[in-house]
Structures are given as C-alpha cells and as structure tokens.
Tab-separated table of C-alpha atoms in Angstrom:
chain	number	residue	atom	x	y	z
A	1	CYS	CA	43.348	73.035	-17.487
A	2	ALA	CA	44.907	70.160	-19.751
A	3	GLY	CA	48.918	70.286	-20.984
A	4	LEU	CA	49.749	68.489	-24.200
A	5	HIS	CA	53.887	67.741	-24.181
A	6	GLU	CA	55.228	67.827	-27.470
A	7	ALA	CA	56.595	64.366	-28.487
A	8	ARG	CA	59.755	64.432	-30.568
A	9	TYR	CA	60.321	60.984	-33.307
A	10	SER	CA	63.493	61.140	-35.410
A	11	ARG	CA	64.463	59.787	-38.081
A	12	GLU	CA	65.064	56.452	-37.004
A	13	GLY	CA	62.421	55.779	-34.848
A	14	ASP	CA	60.113	57.176	-37.563
A	15	LEU	CA	61.320	53.725	-39.569
A	16	CYS	CA	60.900	51.483	-36.779
A	17	ARG	CA	57.132	52.334	-36.587
A	18	ALA	CA	56.232	52.146	-40.442
A	19	SER	CA	57.787	48.583	-40.209
A	20	LEU	CA	55.863	48.029	-36.811
A	21	GLY	CA	52.351	49.438	-39.285
A	22	ILE	CA	52.490	52.312	-36.406
A	23	THR	CA	52.062	56.132	-38.163
A	24	ARG	CA	53.513	59.129	-35.748
A	25	ARG	CA	49.670	60.223	-34.455
A	26	GLU	CA	49.526	56.374	-33.186
A	27	SER	CA	52.473	56.321	-31.739
A	28	ALA	CA	52.942	59.040	-29.206
A	29	PHE	CA	54.679	57.170	-26.943
A	30	VAL	CA	54.167	59.942	-24.446
A	31	GLN	CA	50.576	60.444	-23.898
A	32	PRO	CA	49.444	64.328	-23.184
A	33	ARG	CA	49.173	64.192	-19.250
A	34	ARG	CA	45.584	65.768	-18.237
A	35	ARG	CA	45.586	67.457	-13.804
A	36	ASN	CA	42.396	68.683	-12.574
A	37	CYS	CA	41.934	72.984	-11.738
A	38	SER	CA	41.350	71.144	-8.004
A	39	GLY	CA	44.709	68.720	-8.361
A	40	GLN	CA	45.845	65.075	-8.804
A	41	ASN	CA	43.701	62.683	-8.395
A	42	ALA	CA	45.450	61.298	-5.114
A	43	TYR	CA	44.562	57.442	-3.639
A	44	SER	CA	46.204	56.000	-0.289
A	45	TYR	CA	45.596	52.184	0.865
A	46	ASP	CA	47.137	51.926	4.475
A	47	TRP	CA	47.068	47.977	4.195
A	48	ARG	CA	48.650	47.219	8.279
A	49	ARG	CA	44.965	49.022	9.418
A	50	THR	CA	41.160	48.495	8.933
A	51	CYS	CA	39.537	50.969	7.209
A	52	ALA	CA	35.500	50.680	5.929
A	53	GLY	CA	36.750	50.393	2.748
A	54	ASP	CA	39.748	49.359	0.479
A	55	ILE	CA	41.118	52.795	-0.900
A	56	VAL	CA	41.049	56.386	1.205
A	57	SER	CA	41.695	60.148	-0.346
A	58	ARG	CA	45.045	60.315	1.223
A	59	GLY	CA	45.788	62.000	4.727
A	60	ALA	CA	42.193	60.986	5.507
A	61	GLN	CA	40.538	59.172	8.015
A	62	CYS	CA	38.755	55.721	8.150
A	63	ALA	CA	35.693	57.448	8.990
A	64	GLY	CA	35.741	59.175	5.547
A	65	ASP	CA	36.203	63.066	4.987
A	66	GLY	CA	33.799	63.512	2.518
A	67	MET	CA	35.050	61.804	-0.173
A	68	PRO	CA	33.886	58.422	-1.348
A	69	ALA	CA	36.158	55.710	-2.107
A	70	PRO	CA	35.753	54.356	-5.286
A	71	SER	CA	33.281	51.556	-6.117
A	72	THR	CA	34.114	47.706	-5.403
A	73	GLU	CA	31.557	45.954	-6.935
A	74	PRO	CA	32.604	44.143	-9.594
A	75	GLY	CA	31.789	43.807	-12.913
A	76	GLY	CA	32.469	45.334	-16.661
A	77	VAL	CA	35.260	45.364	-19.336
A	78	ARG	CA	38.375	48.266	-18.841
A	79	PRO	CA	38.337	48.814	-22.720
A	80	ALA	CA	42.150	49.216	-24.404
A	81	SER	CA	43.469	52.473	-23.935
A	82	ALA	CA	46.787	52.652	-24.726
A	83	ALA	CA	46.018	51.212	-28.885
A	84	GLY	CA	46.831	52.656	-31.653
A	85	LEU	CA	49.473	55.053	-28.909
A	86	TYR	CA	51.185	52.412	-27.712
A	87	TYR	CA	50.860	49.562	-30.369
A	88	PRO	CA	48.540	48.685	-33.969
A	89	LYS	CA	44.972	49.437	-32.943
A	90	ASP	CA	43.705	47.316	-34.566
A	91	ALA	CA	43.723	43.336	-34.245
A	92	ASP	CA	45.630	42.748	-38.023
A	93	GLY	CA	48.123	45.559	-37.270
A	94	LEU	CA	48.712	44.266	-34.383
A	95	ARG	CA	49.467	40.818	-34.746
A	96	CYS	CA	51.449	41.910	-38.081
A	97	ALA	CA	53.531	43.400	-35.217
A	98	LEU	CA	54.102	40.799	-32.693
A	99	ARG	CA	54.072	38.246	-34.624
A	100	THR	CA	57.304	40.196	-36.397
A	101	LEU	CA	58.660	40.949	-32.869
A	102	LEU	CA	57.847	37.383	-31.513
A	103	ASP	CA	59.846	35.872	-34.445
A	104	GLY	CA	62.982	38.204	-35.362
A	105	GLY	CA	65.074	37.398	-32.310
A	106	ASP	CA	67.142	33.968	-30.949
A	107	ASN	CA	64.258	31.075	-30.756
A	108	THR	CA	67.173	29.662	-29.068
A	109	ALA	CA	65.846	31.108	-26.356
A	110	ALA	CA	63.065	28.859	-25.011
A	111	SER	CA	64.581	27.148	-22.593
A	112	ALA	CA	63.160	23.159	-21.023
A	113	ARG	CA	62.218	24.099	-18.019
A	114	LEU	CA	59.464	27.241	-17.639
A	115	PRO	CA	60.436	30.168	-16.075
A	116	LYS	CA	57.860	31.782	-13.081
A	117	ALA	CA	58.625	35.356	-13.571
A	118	LEU	CA	59.230	38.099	-16.507
A	119	ILE	CA	60.367	41.202	-16.053
A	120	VAL	CA	59.252	43.234	-19.137
A	121	PRO	CA	59.499	47.063	-20.433
A	122	HIS	CA	56.442	48.413	-21.358
A	123	ALA	CA	57.706	51.443	-23.665
A	124	GLY	CA	55.150	51.704	-27.312
A	125	TYR	CA	56.107	48.191	-28.698
A	126	ALA	CA	58.662	50.757	-31.860
A	127	TYR	CA	60.688	51.283	-28.649
A	128	SER	CA	60.761	47.975	-26.364
A	129	GLY	CA	58.879	45.931	-28.570
A	130	THR	CA	62.331	44.208	-29.078
A	131	VAL	CA	63.252	43.580	-25.582
A	132	ALA	CA	59.947	42.999	-24.490
A	133	ALA	CA	59.299	39.684	-27.464
A	134	SER	CA	62.891	38.379	-25.976
A	135	ALA	CA	61.135	38.170	-22.258
A	136	PHE	CA	58.368	36.046	-24.260
A	137	ARG	CA	59.789	34.558	-26.660
A	138	THR	CA	61.144	32.321	-23.615
A	139	LEU	CA	57.005	30.695	-23.248
A	140	ASP	CA	58.004	27.754	-25.086
A	141	ARG	CA	54.860	27.342	-26.419
A	142	VAL	CA	53.640	23.569	-26.027
A	143	ALA	CA	55.770	23.889	-22.680
A	144	ALA	CA	53.669	27.330	-21.567
A	145	ALA	CA	49.964	25.447	-21.949
A	146	SER	CA	50.184	24.637	-19.355
A	147	ILE	CA	49.506	28.326	-17.696
A	148	ARG	CA	46.095	28.984	-16.947
A	149	HIS	CA	46.461	32.429	-14.553
A	150	VAL	CA	48.590	35.635	-14.595
A	151	VAL	CA	49.449	37.764	-12.623
A	152	LEU	CA	50.981	40.920	-13.890
A	153	LEU	CA	52.046	44.325	-11.603
A	154	GLY	CA	52.973	47.884	-13.194
A	155	PRO	CA	53.346	50.834	-11.773
A	156	SER	CA	50.421	53.613	-11.558
A	157	HIS	CA	51.136	56.359	-14.143
A	158	ARG	CA	48.760	58.334	-13.704
A	159	VAL	CA	47.269	58.460	-10.547
A	160	LYS	CA	48.592	58.842	-7.659
A	161	ILE	CA	48.522	55.704	-5.136
A	162	ARG	CA	49.789	53.733	-2.003
A	163	GLY	CA	49.419	50.078	-2.054
A	164	LEU	CA	48.247	47.973	-4.150
A	165	ALA	CA	45.128	48.511	-7.016
A	166	LEU	CA	43.131	46.148	-8.194
A	167	PRO	CA	40.376	46.342	-10.710
A	168	SER	CA	36.652	46.111	-10.318
A	169	CYS	CA	36.368	44.889	-13.841
A	170	ASP	CA	35.408	41.518	-15.117
A	171	HIS	CA	37.365	41.300	-18.000
A	172	PHE	CA	40.656	43.549	-19.841
A	173	SER	CA	40.117	44.388	-23.356
A	174	THR	CA	42.401	44.554	-26.176
A	175	PRO	CA	42.103	44.487	-29.917
A	176	PHE	CA	41.850	40.747	-29.627
A	177	GLY	CA	39.413	40.267	-27.670
A	178	GLN	CA	38.924	40.394	-23.513
A	179	VAL	CA	40.865	38.552	-21.671
A	180	ARG	CA	38.593	37.317	-18.085
A	181	VAL	CA	40.157	38.720	-14.596
A	182	ASN	CA	41.051	36.263	-11.959
A	183	TYR	CA	37.778	37.286	-9.575
A	184	GLN	CA	39.806	34.639	-6.949
A	185	GLY	CA	42.931	35.940	-6.368
A	186	ARG	CA	41.720	39.519	-6.791
A	187	ARG	CA	39.489	38.377	-3.603
A	188	ARG	CA	41.675	36.505	-1.829
A	189	LEU	CA	44.498	40.044	-1.436
A	190	ARG	CA	41.060	41.946	-0.687
A	191	GLU	CA	40.922	39.558	2.164
A	192	LEU	CA	44.356	39.360	3.473
A	193	GLY	CA	44.462	43.110	3.345
A	194	LEU	CA	47.072	43.521	0.905
A	195	ALA	CA	46.105	45.672	-1.994
A	196	GLY	CA	42.195	47.674	-2.581
A	197	ILE	CA	39.747	48.132	-5.564
A	198	ALA	CA	40.333	51.299	-7.608
A	199	ASP	CA	39.772	51.667	-10.975
A	200	ALA	CA	41.204	55.148	-11.317
A	201	PRO	CA	44.525	53.881	-11.443
A	202	HIS	CA	43.514	51.239	-14.349
A	203	ALA	CA	41.342	53.374	-16.540
A	204	LEU	CA	44.493	54.924	-18.626
A	205	GLU	CA	47.406	52.740	-17.407
A	206	HIS	CA	49.976	51.280	-20.047
A	207	SER	CA	52.047	49.732	-17.568
A	208	LEU	CA	49.822	46.604	-17.690
A	209	GLU	CA	47.907	46.767	-21.294
A	210	VAL	CA	50.964	46.319	-23.594
A	211	GLN	CA	51.471	43.446	-22.308
A	212	VAL	CA	48.131	41.391	-22.624
A	213	PRO	CA	48.396	41.300	-26.505
A	214	PHE	CA	51.662	39.616	-26.403
A	215	LEU	CA	50.495	37.384	-23.591
A	216	GLN	CA	47.547	36.809	-26.052
A	217	SER	CA	49.575	35.711	-28.196
A	218	VAL	CA	52.082	33.267	-26.979
A	219	LEU	CA	49.142	31.815	-23.821
A	220	THR	CA	46.161	30.428	-24.845
A	221	ASP	CA	43.969	29.788	-21.707
A	222	PHE	CA	44.400	31.851	-19.288
A	223	ASP	CA	43.399	34.057	-16.329
A	224	LEU	CA	44.499	38.346	-16.095
A	225	LEU	CA	45.803	39.325	-11.906
A	226	PRO	CA	46.626	43.303	-12.725
A	227	ILE	CA	47.722	44.587	-10.009
A	228	ALA	CA	49.024	49.029	-10.287
A	229	VAL	CA	51.569	49.850	-7.316
A	230	GLY	CA	52.234	52.957	-6.140
A	231	LEU	CA	54.412	53.751	-3.641
A	232	ALA	CA	54.368	50.572	-1.619
A	233	PRO	CA	56.562	48.725	1.202
A	234	PRO	CA	58.407	45.828	-0.533
A	235	GLU	CA	57.549	43.771	2.334
A	236	GLN	CA	53.656	43.977	1.365
A	237	VAL	CA	54.462	43.462	-2.780
A	238	GLY	CA	56.244	40.630	-1.126
A	239	ARG	CA	53.203	39.668	0.448
A	240	ALA	CA	51.345	40.042	-2.180
A	241	LEU	CA	52.634	37.569	-4.794
A	242	GLU	CA	53.051	34.964	-2.118
A	243	ALA	CA	49.482	34.968	-1.341
A	244	VAL	CA	49.084	34.396	-5.248
A	245	TRP	CA	52.092	32.731	-6.067
A	246	GLY	CA	50.565	28.826	-7.054
A	247	GLY	CA	52.031	26.684	-9.035
A	248	PRO	CA	53.361	26.566	-12.503
A	249	GLU	CA	49.959	27.251	-13.690
A	250	THR	CA	50.479	30.588	-12.330
A	251	LEU	CA	53.575	32.826	-14.435
A	252	ILE	CA	54.379	36.397	-12.699
A	253	VAL	CA	54.569	39.585	-15.219
A	254	ILE	CA	56.896	42.936	-13.938
A	255	SER	CA	56.330	45.416	-16.127
A	256	SER	CA	59.026	47.704	-15.411
A	257	ASP	CA	60.249	50.875	-16.872
C-alpha cells in the first residue's frame, strides 16, 4: 500500500547538500508517503463542544463509534524522525551544518529588541536552512538567554486533523539531545478546550522537528510546547496563542511552508 515518490535532484541541489554534509540519500526532501489500505488516518477535534475525549475520529459522535482516541497519558520521548532526511543525523555533522548556516549571514541582523515571534520555513536544511538561519540569527545570544519557553506551531502533513494537537510525550529528541515538553502549557490548552492530545500527527512530523536543532543552538535552557495545526479556525489558533503568550521569557515560532 505504500507509494514511494521519487525525488529529483539538480546538480546545484547536490552541491548545496554536499556543503552541509548531507548525502543524496539522507536529504530526501520529500519523504515517502505511506497510505493505509483502509484509508488515511484522520482525527477531528471540535473545540466548541465538550466530548469525553479530546480527539475523536472524523464523523464520530462524542460517545464514540468504536474507535479509541489516542492515549492522553503523558510520558516517553518523541524520537527524531527527520534526522538524516531533512538535516544531518549525527550530532557533529548537524553542529557543523548549523554553524555554517548561522554564521554565514549578516551578523547585524540581531537587534536590541528581542523578537516575540518568528516565522520560519521547514524544508530540508539544504533548501531553506539559509532563510531559517536568518530568522534565528535575530535572537541575540545575550538577550535570548532570558527565553525559557518556546511555543512551536507547524502544519500537520501526514495525519489529517481538525484543530490543534499536542503530543503526550515528555521530551522531544534530536541528535543534540532531548528538550522537555512544557507540560504546564499543554495542560492549560487542554483545560481551556483549545487543543487535544494526539501522538499520530507528531510521530513523523518534520515541520516541528526541523526547528528544534536551531533552537538548541541559539537558546540555552528552555522547554517546548509543540502544536500540530490542522484545519483550525483562526480564532481558535488566536485563543491558543493568547493562552500561552507569556512575557519576554516566551518565544513563539511559526513553522511555515
């Protein structure tokens, strides 16, 4: 049932990947998309009504239709699934690639005023790493030392969802190590009925993961609130951001196509 999409590479793309230490095989920008014989996974979360579970199957009633909702029990580590595909999979190679990207632009980009939010692309580093680095470069290392919380939003590419989905794990892992998940922010969004718990949208989602090594490079001690965004009305996303907006200790990162 799995259909594989062949990626075509230009000579320029090969040279760019080589400069970042990513091989042709490792840098498959378009990962194989796997389709289930019984249909695509789809979760629906209606933030305007109260259900027994946060995530329910599309078309299901609150009472359930025999399909169990994803586990809401926190715990565990979300492993790096995009390493070796969108960025180097070993820590040394990743550190070298990020150093090249972050040090290769205009160092005057950082301003005295720390940005509250960044909009950053999420393609492979060989394709959009330069643009992504230009955004993270605005976080002056001295001023950014005050950032303790990062709210990270990105689109769900592999699992169709309605609303916002949070992972149940305690940590996100990259080749640089683990970043703890902000359980207080997660609990707040759930209590307000603005997001649900679903691990499926996060399992292979690259739009969130590719930003984490950048954050580990420019920040020191911080936690992460990763939010997978599906078909969500703007007012829901706005309310969710407002709920976890915080002060200068909180950075908002929007991972964009």
